[in-house]
Structures are given as C-alpha cells and as structure tokens.
Amino acid sequence: MAGVRLFRLFEEPPPGSASGGRLSSRHRSIAIFNERYVIERLVEAVSRFDYPPELLDVQVLDDSTDETCDVARACVERHAAQGMPIVHLHRLNREGYKAGALENGLKTAQGEFVAIFDADFLPEPDFCCAPFPTS
C-alpha cells in the first residue's frame, strides 16, 4: 500500500484486544508539513472509517510553518466536535522532521495497531476492517 505504513505498537496485544475475536484498537497518525491543500480531504476520509470510534485514536502531527496549522486545527476541531477521536499536535521545533513528529506522537498513541498516513493518501472507509499481516 503506497502512502501508508502499518505496525504493531505493542509486543504482546493488550488485554481484551485482538485475541478472542474482539476488535482491536487502531491508532492513525497523519504527519503533515505545509500541506494545506490535502489535510482536509485526508481527515474527511479518516472520519468515514467503518470502525467503532471508541476503538480509534487519530493524531494530526503538524510541523507546519504556514497557514496549514490553522487549517488543520480548524478541521480537527470540527471533526472532534462531531465525535471523532482526533487531536491536533503542532510542534514548533521540527527536529527529526516527520519522523520526529511521529516519534513525538507515539508517546501518547493509543491502539494496538498503528497506521501512518502520508498526507496525499486517501484510505477507503473499510481500511480499519482489512486484516493486517501478523508477521
């Protein structure tokens, strides 16, 4: 899948997660830098996931130095007000660039599985339901 990276956040699944036929929690990171023209459509696509919101955790990791920051913040606030589990994290220090933003975001990430989206990737609504490789 171009534009997305998947990995397991924990060595062993947390209690009550994917084992036993239960749905696992899913974290989504969207790392952006001055990508004003694509952030809204990506957040909109993520908001359409066919997955229980209480099992989702979405972070917009924003290192932008232009008006993208305001656009992303407003977009996140709008979707959060509609019940989407999403936060906007803006760094003033771009240390490590997008990898640094992802490292920072993973400190507070919730979810057994993590997907990292490029800003120009548009996931389908069934993205969270697709089986992930186990090895």
Short mmCIF file of C-alpha atoms in Angstrom, two decimals:
data_model
loop_
_atom_site.label_atom_id
_atom_site.label_comp_id
_atom_site.label_asym_id
_atom_site.label_seq_id
_atom_site.Cartn_x
_atom_site.Cartn_y
_atom_site.Cartn_z
CA MET A 1 0.00 0.00 0.00
CA ALA A 2 1.62 3.23 -1.10
CA GLY A 3 1.26 6.12 1.31
CA VAL A 4 0.68 4.09 4.45
CA ARG A 5 2.82 2.15 6.92
CA LEU A 6 1.42 -0.37 9.41
CA PHE A 7 2.96 -1.76 12.56
CA ARG A 8 2.01 -3.21 15.91
CA LEU A 9 2.54 -0.79 18.79
CA PHE A 10 2.89 -3.46 21.49
CA GLU A 11 4.97 -6.65 21.53
CA GLU A 12 2.02 -8.53 23.01
CA PRO A 13 -1.61 -7.49 22.48
CA PRO A 14 -3.05 -5.57 25.41
CA PRO A 15 -5.67 -7.41 27.47
CA GLY A 16 -9.05 -7.57 25.71
CA SER A 17 -7.68 -6.68 22.27
CA ALA A 18 -7.50 -8.62 19.01
CA SER A 19 -7.44 -12.01 20.72
CA GLY A 20 -10.64 -13.93 21.18
CA GLY A 21 -12.41 -12.42 18.18
CA ARG A 22 -12.63 -8.94 19.71
CA LEU A 23 -11.92 -5.90 17.61
CA SER A 24 -8.51 -4.39 18.24
CA SER A 25 -7.86 -0.72 18.91
CA ARG A 26 -6.38 1.22 16.00
CA HIS A 27 -4.19 4.33 16.03
CA ARG A 28 -3.82 6.56 12.96
CA SER A 29 -1.05 9.12 12.58
CA ILE A 30 -1.25 11.78 9.90
CA ALA A 31 2.09 13.59 9.63
CA ILE A 32 1.98 16.88 7.73
CA PHE A 33 4.24 19.79 6.88
CA ASN A 34 2.79 22.76 4.97
CA GLU A 35 0.18 20.58 3.21
CA ARG A 36 -2.78 22.91 3.46
CA TYR A 37 -4.46 21.69 0.30
CA VAL A 38 -4.69 17.99 1.25
CA ILE A 39 -5.21 17.83 5.01
CA GLU A 40 -8.96 18.39 4.98
CA ARG A 41 -9.67 15.64 2.45
CA LEU A 42 -7.47 13.19 4.37
CA VAL A 43 -9.16 13.91 7.72
CA GLU A 44 -12.52 13.62 5.96
CA ALA A 45 -11.52 10.19 4.59
CA VAL A 46 -10.37 9.03 8.04
CA SER A 47 -13.66 10.26 9.55
CA ARG A 48 -15.51 7.83 7.27
CA PHE A 49 -13.82 4.71 8.68
CA ASP A 50 -16.31 1.93 9.26
CA TYR A 51 -14.98 1.11 12.73
CA PRO A 52 -16.21 1.81 16.27
CA PRO A 53 -14.99 5.30 17.26
CA GLU A 54 -14.19 4.15 20.79
CA LEU A 55 -11.52 1.85 19.29
CA LEU A 56 -9.91 4.57 17.17
CA ASP A 57 -7.24 7.13 18.03
CA VAL A 58 -6.26 9.69 15.40
CA GLN A 59 -3.48 12.26 15.60
CA VAL A 60 -2.70 15.00 13.12
CA LEU A 61 1.02 15.57 13.65
CA ASP A 62 1.62 19.03 12.28
CA ASP A 63 5.05 20.64 11.85
CA SER A 64 3.71 23.31 9.50
CA THR A 65 5.16 26.79 9.38
CA ASP A 66 2.45 28.31 7.19
CA GLU A 67 -1.35 28.65 7.29
CA THR A 68 -1.67 24.84 7.21
CA CYS A 69 -1.53 24.86 11.00
CA ASP A 70 -4.73 26.95 11.25
CA VAL A 71 -6.49 24.89 8.57
CA ALA A 72 -5.53 21.61 10.25
CA ARG A 73 -6.53 22.82 13.72
CA ALA A 74 -9.94 24.00 12.49
CA CYS A 75 -10.50 20.75 10.60
CA VAL A 76 -9.58 18.64 13.65
CA GLU A 77 -11.77 20.74 15.96
CA ARG A 78 -14.73 20.39 13.57
CA HIS A 79 -14.41 16.60 13.39
CA ALA A 80 -13.74 16.23 17.14
CA ALA A 81 -16.95 18.19 17.84
CA GLN A 82 -18.79 15.58 15.75
CA GLY A 83 -17.43 12.77 17.95
CA MET A 84 -14.35 11.71 16.02
CA PRO A 85 -11.47 10.72 18.34
CA ILE A 86 -8.89 13.09 16.83
CA VAL A 87 -6.29 15.54 18.14
CA HIS A 88 -4.04 18.13 16.52
CA LEU A 89 -0.44 18.14 17.76
CA HIS A 90 1.66 21.05 16.50
CA ARG A 91 5.40 21.23 17.14
CA LEU A 92 7.38 24.44 16.92
CA ASN A 93 10.65 22.50 16.73
CA ARG A 94 10.94 20.39 13.55
CA GLU A 95 13.71 18.22 14.99
CA GLY A 96 13.70 14.91 13.12
CA TYR A 97 11.21 16.30 10.59
CA LYS A 98 8.20 13.98 10.04
CA ALA A 99 9.97 11.10 11.78
CA GLY A 100 10.43 13.35 14.82
CA ALA A 101 6.74 14.28 14.72
CA LEU A 102 5.82 10.58 14.58
CA GLU A 103 8.13 9.76 17.46
CA ASN A 104 6.53 12.53 19.49
CA GLY A 105 3.01 11.37 18.62
CA LEU A 106 3.69 7.75 19.54
CA LYS A 107 4.41 8.82 23.11
CA THR A 108 0.67 9.31 23.61
CA ALA A 109 -0.72 6.98 20.94
CA GLN A 110 -3.49 4.61 21.94
CA GLY A 111 -4.11 1.45 19.98
CA GLU A 112 -2.76 -1.99 19.34
CA PHE A 113 -2.14 -1.35 15.65
CA VAL A 114 -0.70 1.82 14.18
CA ALA A 115 -1.06 3.15 10.64
CA ILE A 116 0.91 6.15 9.43
CA PHE A 117 -0.61 8.04 6.52
CA ASP A 118 1.16 10.31 4.07
CA ALA A 119 -0.85 13.49 3.59
CA ASP A 120 -1.74 12.59 0.00
CA PHE A 121 -3.03 9.08 0.83
CA LEU A 122 -6.80 8.61 0.92
CA PRO A 123 -7.83 5.45 2.79
CA GLU A 124 -11.10 3.71 1.98
CA PRO A 125 -13.83 3.51 4.68
CA ASP A 126 -13.09 -0.21 5.22
CA PHE A 127 -9.38 0.41 5.86
CA CYS A 128 -9.66 -0.45 9.58
CA CYS A 129 -11.53 -3.67 8.82
CA ALA A 130 -8.89 -5.04 6.48
CA PRO A 131 -6.81 -7.81 8.06
CA PHE A 132 -3.27 -6.84 8.96
CA PRO A 133 -0.32 -9.14 8.41
CA THR A 134 0.61 -10.99 11.61
CA SER A 135 4.33 -11.30 10.95
#
